PDB file of C-alpha atoms in Angstrom:
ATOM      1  CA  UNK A   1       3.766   8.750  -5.123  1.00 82.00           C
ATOM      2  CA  UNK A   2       2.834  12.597  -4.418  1.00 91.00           C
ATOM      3  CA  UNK A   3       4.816  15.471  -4.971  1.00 92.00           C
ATOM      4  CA  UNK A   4       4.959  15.597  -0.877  1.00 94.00           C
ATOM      5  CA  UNK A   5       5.757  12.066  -0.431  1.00 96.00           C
ATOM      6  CA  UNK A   6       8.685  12.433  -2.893  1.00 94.00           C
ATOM      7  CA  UNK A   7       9.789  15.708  -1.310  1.00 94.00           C
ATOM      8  CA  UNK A   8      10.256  13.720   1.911  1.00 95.00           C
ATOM      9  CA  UNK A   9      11.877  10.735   0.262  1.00 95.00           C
ATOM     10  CA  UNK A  10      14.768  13.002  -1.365  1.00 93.00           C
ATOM     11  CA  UNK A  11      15.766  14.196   1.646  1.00 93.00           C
ATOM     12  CA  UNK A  12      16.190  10.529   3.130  1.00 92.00           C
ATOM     13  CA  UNK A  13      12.886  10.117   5.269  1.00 96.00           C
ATOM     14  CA  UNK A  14      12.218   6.394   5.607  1.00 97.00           C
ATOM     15  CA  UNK A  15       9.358   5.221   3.269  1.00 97.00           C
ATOM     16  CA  UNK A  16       7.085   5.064   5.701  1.00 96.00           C
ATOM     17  CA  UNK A  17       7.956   8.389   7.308  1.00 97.00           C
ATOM     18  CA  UNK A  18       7.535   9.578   3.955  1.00 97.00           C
ATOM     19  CA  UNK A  19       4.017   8.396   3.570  1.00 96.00           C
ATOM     20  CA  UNK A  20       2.793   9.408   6.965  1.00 96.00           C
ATOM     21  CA  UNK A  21       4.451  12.589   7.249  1.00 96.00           C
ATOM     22  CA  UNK A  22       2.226  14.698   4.754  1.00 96.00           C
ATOM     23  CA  UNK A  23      -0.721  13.822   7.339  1.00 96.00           C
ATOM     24  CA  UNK A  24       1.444  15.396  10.283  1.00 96.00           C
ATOM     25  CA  UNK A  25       2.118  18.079   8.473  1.00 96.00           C
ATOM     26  CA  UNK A  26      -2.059  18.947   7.545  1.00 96.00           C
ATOM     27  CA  UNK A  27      -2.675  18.118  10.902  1.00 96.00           C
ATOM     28  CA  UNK A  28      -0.289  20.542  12.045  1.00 96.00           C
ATOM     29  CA  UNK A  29      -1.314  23.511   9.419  1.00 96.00           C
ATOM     30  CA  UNK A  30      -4.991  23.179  10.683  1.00 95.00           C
ATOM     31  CA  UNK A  31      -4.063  23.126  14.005  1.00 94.00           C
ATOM     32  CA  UNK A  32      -2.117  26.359  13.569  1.00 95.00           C
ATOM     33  CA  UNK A  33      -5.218  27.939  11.238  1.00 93.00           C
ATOM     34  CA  UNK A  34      -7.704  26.954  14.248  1.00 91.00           C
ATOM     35  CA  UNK A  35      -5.350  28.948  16.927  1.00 91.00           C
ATOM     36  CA  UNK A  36      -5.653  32.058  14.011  1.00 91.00           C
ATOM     37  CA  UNK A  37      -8.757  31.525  13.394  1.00 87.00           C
ATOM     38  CA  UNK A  38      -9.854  31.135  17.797  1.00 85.00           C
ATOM     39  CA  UNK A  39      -7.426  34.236  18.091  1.00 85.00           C
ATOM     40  CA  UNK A  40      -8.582  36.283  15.763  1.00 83.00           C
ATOM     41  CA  UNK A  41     -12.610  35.488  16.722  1.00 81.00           C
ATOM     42  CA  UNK A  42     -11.710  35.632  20.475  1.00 82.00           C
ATOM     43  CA  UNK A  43     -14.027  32.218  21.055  1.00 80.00           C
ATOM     44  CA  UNK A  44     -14.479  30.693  24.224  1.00 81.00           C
ATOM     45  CA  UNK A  45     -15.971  27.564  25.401  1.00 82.00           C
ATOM     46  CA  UNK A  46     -17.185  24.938  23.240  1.00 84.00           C
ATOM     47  CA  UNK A  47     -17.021  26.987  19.911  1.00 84.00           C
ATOM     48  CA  UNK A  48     -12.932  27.029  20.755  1.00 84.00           C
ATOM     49  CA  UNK A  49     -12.750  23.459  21.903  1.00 86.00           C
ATOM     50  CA  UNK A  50     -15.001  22.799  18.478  1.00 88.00           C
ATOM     51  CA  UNK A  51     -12.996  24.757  16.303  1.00 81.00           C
ATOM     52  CA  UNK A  52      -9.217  23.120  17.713  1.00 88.00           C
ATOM     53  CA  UNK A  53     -10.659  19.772  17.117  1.00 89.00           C
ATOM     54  CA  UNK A  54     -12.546  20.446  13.721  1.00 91.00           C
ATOM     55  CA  UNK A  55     -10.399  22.408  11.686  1.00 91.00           C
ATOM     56  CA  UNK A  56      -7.237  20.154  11.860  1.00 93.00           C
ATOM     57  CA  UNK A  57      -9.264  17.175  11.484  1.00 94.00           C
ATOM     58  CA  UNK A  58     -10.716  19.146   7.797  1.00 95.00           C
ATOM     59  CA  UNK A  59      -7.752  19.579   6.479  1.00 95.00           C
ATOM     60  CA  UNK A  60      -6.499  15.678   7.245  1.00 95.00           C
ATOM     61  CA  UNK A  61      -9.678  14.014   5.748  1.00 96.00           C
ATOM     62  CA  UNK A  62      -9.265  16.702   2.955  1.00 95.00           C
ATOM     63  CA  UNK A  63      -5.490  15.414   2.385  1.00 96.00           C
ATOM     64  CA  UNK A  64      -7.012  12.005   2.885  1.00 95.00           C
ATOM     65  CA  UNK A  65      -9.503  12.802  -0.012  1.00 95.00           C
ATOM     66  CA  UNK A  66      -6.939  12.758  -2.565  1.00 95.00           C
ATOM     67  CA  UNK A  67      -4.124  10.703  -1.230  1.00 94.00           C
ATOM     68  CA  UNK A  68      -6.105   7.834   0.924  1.00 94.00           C
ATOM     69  CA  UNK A  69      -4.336   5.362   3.030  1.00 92.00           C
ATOM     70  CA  UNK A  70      -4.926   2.219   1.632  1.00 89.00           C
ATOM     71  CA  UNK A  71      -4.593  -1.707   3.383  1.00 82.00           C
ATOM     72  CA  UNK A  72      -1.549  -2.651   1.631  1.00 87.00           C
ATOM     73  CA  UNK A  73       0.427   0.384   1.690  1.00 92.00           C
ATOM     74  CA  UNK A  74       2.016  -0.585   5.028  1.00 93.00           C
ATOM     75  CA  UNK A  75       2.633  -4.437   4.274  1.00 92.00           C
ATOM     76  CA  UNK A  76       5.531  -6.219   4.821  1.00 93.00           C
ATOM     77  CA  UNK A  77       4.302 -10.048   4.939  1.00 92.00           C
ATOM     78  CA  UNK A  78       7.141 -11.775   2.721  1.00 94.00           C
ATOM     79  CA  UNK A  79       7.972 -15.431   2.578  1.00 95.00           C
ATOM     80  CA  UNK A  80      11.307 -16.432   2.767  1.00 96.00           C
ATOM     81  CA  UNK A  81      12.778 -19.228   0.548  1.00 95.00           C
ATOM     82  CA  UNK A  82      16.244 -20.800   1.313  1.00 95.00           C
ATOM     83  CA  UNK A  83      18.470 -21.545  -2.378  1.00 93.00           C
ATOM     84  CA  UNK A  84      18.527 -24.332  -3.991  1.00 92.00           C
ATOM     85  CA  UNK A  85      19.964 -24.828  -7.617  1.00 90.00           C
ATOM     86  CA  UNK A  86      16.937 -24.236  -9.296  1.00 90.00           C
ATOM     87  CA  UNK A  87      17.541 -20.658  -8.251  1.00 94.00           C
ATOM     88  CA  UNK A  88      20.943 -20.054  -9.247  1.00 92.00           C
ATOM     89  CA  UNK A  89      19.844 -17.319 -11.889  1.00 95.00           C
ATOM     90  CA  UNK A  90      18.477 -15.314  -9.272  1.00 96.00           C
ATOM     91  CA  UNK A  91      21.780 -13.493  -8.657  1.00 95.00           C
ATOM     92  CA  UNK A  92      23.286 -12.297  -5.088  1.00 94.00           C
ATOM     93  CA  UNK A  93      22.630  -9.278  -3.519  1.00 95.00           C
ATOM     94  CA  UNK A  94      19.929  -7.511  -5.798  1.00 96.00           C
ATOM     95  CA  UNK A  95      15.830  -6.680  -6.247  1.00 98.00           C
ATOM     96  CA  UNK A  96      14.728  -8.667  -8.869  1.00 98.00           C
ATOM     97  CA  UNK A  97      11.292  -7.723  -9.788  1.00 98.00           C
ATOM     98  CA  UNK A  98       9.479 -10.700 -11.579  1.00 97.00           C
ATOM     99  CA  UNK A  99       7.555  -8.871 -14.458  1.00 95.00           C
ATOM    100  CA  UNK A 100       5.318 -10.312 -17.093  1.00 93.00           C
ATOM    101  CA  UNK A 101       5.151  -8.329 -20.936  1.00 87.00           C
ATOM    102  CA  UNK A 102       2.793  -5.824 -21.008  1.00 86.00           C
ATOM    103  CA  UNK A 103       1.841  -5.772 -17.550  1.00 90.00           C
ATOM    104  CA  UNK A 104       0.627  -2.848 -16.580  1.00 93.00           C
ATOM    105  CA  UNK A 105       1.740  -3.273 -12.638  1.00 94.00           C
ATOM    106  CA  UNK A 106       4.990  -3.589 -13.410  1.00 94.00           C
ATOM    107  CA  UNK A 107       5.263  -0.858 -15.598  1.00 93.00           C
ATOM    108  CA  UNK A 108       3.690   1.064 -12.390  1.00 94.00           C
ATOM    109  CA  UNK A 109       6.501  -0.705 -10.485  1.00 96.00           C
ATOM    110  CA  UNK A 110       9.021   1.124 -12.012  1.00 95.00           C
ATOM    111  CA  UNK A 111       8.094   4.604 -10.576  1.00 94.00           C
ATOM    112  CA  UNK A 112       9.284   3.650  -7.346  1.00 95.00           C
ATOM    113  CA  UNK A 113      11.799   1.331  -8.387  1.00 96.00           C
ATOM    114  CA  UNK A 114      13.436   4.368  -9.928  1.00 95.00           C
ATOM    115  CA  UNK A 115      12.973   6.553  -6.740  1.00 96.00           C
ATOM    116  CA  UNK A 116      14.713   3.957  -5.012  1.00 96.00           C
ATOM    117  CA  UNK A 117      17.659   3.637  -7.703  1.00 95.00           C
ATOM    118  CA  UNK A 118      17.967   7.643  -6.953  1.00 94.00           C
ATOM    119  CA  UNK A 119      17.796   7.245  -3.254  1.00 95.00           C
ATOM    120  CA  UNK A 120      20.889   4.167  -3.464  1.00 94.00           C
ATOM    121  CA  UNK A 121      22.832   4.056  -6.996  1.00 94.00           C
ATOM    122  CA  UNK A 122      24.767   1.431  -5.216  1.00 94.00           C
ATOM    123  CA  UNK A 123      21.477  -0.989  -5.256  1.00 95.00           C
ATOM    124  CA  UNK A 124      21.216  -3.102  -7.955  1.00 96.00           C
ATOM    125  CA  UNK A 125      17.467  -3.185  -9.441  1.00 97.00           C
ATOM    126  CA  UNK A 126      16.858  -6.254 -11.958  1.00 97.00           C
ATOM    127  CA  UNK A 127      13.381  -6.889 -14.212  1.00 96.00           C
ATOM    128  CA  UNK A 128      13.389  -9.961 -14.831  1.00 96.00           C
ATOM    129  CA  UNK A 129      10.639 -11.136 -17.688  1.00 94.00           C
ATOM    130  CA  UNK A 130       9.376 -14.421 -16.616  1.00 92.00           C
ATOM    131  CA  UNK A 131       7.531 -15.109 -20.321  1.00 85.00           C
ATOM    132  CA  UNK A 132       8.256 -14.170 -23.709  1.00 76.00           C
ATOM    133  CA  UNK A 133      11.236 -13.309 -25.602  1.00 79.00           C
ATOM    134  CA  UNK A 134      13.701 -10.538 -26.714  1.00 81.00           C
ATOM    135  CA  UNK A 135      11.088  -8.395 -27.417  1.00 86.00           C
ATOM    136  CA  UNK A 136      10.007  -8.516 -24.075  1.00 86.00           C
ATOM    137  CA  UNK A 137      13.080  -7.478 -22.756  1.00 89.00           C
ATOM    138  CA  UNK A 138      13.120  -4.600 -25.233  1.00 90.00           C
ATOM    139  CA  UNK A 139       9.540  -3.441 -24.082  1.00 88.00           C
ATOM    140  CA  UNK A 140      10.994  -3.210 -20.458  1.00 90.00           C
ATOM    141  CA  UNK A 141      14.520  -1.596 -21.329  1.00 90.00           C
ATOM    142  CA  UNK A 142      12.099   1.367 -23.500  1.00 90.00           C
ATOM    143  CA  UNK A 143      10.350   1.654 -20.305  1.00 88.00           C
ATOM    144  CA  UNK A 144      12.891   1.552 -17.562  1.00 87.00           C
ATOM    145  CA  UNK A 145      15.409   3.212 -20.220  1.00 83.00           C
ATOM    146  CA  UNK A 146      18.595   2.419 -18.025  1.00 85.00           C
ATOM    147  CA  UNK A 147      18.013   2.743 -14.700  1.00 89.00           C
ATOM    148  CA  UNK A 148      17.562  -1.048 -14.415  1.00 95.00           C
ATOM    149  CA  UNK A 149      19.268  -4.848 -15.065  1.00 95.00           C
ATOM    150  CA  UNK A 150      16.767  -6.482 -17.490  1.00 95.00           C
ATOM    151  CA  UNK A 151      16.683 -10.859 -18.222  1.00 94.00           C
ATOM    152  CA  UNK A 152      14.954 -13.158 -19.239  1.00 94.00           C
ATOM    153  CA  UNK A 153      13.739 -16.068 -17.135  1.00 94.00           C
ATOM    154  CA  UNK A 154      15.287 -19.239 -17.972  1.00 92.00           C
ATOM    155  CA  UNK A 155      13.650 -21.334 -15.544  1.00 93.00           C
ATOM    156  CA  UNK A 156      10.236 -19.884 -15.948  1.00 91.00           C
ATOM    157  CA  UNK A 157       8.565 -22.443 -13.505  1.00 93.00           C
ATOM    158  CA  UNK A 158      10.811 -21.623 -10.531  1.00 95.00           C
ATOM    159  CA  UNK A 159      10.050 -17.971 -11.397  1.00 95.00           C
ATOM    160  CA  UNK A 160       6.624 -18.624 -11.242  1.00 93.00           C
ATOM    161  CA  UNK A 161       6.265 -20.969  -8.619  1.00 94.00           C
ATOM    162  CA  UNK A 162       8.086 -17.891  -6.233  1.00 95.00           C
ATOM    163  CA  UNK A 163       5.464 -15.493  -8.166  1.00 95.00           C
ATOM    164  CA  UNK A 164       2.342 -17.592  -7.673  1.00 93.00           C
ATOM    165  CA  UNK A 165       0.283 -15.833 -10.336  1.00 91.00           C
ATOM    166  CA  UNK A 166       0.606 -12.089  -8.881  1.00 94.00           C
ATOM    167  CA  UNK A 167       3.254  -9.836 -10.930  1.00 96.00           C
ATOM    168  CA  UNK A 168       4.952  -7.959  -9.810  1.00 97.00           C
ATOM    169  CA  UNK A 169       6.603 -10.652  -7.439  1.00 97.00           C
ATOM    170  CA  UNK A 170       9.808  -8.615  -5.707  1.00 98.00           C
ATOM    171  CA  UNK A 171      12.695 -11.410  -4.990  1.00 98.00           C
ATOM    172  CA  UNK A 172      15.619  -9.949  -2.714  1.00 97.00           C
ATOM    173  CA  UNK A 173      18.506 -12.252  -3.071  1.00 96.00           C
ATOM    174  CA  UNK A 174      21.522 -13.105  -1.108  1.00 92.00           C
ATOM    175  CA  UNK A 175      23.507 -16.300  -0.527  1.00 89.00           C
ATOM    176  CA  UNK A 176      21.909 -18.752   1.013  1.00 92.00           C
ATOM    177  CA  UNK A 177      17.954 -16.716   1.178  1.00 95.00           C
ATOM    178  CA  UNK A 178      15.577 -14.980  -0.836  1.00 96.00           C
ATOM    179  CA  UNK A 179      12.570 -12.982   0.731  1.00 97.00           C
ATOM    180  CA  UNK A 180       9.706 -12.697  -1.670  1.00 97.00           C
ATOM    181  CA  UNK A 181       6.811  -9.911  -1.612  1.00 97.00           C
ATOM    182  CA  UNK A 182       3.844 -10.260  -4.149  1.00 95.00           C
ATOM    183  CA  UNK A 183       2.691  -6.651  -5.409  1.00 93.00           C
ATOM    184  CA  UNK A 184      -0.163  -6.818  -2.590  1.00 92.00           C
ATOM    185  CA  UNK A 185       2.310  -7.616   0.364  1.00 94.00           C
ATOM    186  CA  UNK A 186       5.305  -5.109  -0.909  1.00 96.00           C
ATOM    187  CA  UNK A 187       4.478  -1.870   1.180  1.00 96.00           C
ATOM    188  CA  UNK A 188       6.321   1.159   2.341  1.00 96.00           C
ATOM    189  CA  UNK A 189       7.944  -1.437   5.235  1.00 96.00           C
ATOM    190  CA  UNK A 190       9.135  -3.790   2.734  1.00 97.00           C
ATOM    191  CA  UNK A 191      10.462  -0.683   0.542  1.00 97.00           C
ATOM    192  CA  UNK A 192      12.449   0.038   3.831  1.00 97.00           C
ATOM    193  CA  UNK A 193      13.426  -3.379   4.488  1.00 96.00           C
ATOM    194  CA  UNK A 194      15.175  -3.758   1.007  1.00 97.00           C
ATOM    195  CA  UNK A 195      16.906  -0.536   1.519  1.00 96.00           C
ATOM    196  CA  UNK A 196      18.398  -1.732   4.996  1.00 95.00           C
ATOM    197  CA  UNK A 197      19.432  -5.137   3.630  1.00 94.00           C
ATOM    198  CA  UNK A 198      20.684  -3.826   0.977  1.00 94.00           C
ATOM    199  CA  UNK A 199      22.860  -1.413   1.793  1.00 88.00           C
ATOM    200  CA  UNK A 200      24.620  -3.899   4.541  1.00 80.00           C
ATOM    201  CA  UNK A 201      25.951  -6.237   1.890  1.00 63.00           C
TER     202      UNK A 201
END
């Protein structure tokens, strides 16, 4: 996340408005430097038609440069599961974000994670550590300090069988479903997603 991106998100723009609306608003700033720039040159013709067209596209692929849009940053492909009793330590109503020791994703996770804690103290965020033992819980908890639940996976082939390999694995729960994003399919639409479900329950 940008310093734009998180302006936008702390003043409760979805998270996909959030992520497009830094674009808009370079398109818009070259548009309105073109006009100064067409204004202040007095061109006609095709220089001014060149110049309107040009300039705001610059400053967009210049935005672009640094913050590219990228396949995966839109996804919201999840697979949903209904509960069984395998599951039952998958508790109601929460993220739980399936994390592996050291993993350097899910360290990454938690950036978001913790916008989205800040966004909705009322959602309940849990890393749960699908291999290892106390230890592993401690690494997470000196990460994530305590903005998040942190457990350790007692059925560790139900938690991976739901992660399939890819960690993260994000697991919203409620009674009788749970929708499951890997890291690749869990995109500014799922972000949005959880947020909605969530904050129905």
């Amino acid at each position: 996340m940008n310093s734009l991106e998180t302006f936008f998100l702390s003043y409760d723009f979805s998270w996909v408005a959030s992520r497009l609306f830094p674009y808009a608003l370079f398109l818009l700033i070259g548009l309105l430097c073109s006009l100064l720039v067409v204004w202040r040159f007095k061109f006609i013709g095709h220089i001014r038609i060149l110049f309107l067209i040009s300039l705001p596209l610059v400053f967009v692929s210049f935005y672009f440069s640094f913050y590219p849009i990228y396949q995966g940053d839109f996804a919201n492909d999840k697979s949903v599961f209904q509960r069984n009793r395998s599951m039952l330590e998958l508790k109601e109503n929460r993220l739980i974000v399936l994390s592996l020791p050291g993993c350097p994703y899910c360290l990454e996770s938690m950036e978001r994670m913790r916008i989205m804690k800040q966004r909705h103290p009322e959602i309940t965020i849990e890393y749960k550590v699908c291999h290892g033992d106390s230890s592993a819980i401690k690494w997470f908890q000196s990460k994530g300090k305590g903005d998040f639940d942190y457990s350790l996976a007692s059925d560790v082939k139900m938690t991976s069988k739901l992660a399939q390999g890819l960690y993260p694995t994000y697991v919203l729960t409620n009674q009788s479903i749970l929708r499951v994003w890997s890291v690749e399919q869990f995109g500014m639409a799922a972000l949005d997603e959880v947020e909605e479900v969530l904050n129905k329950k």
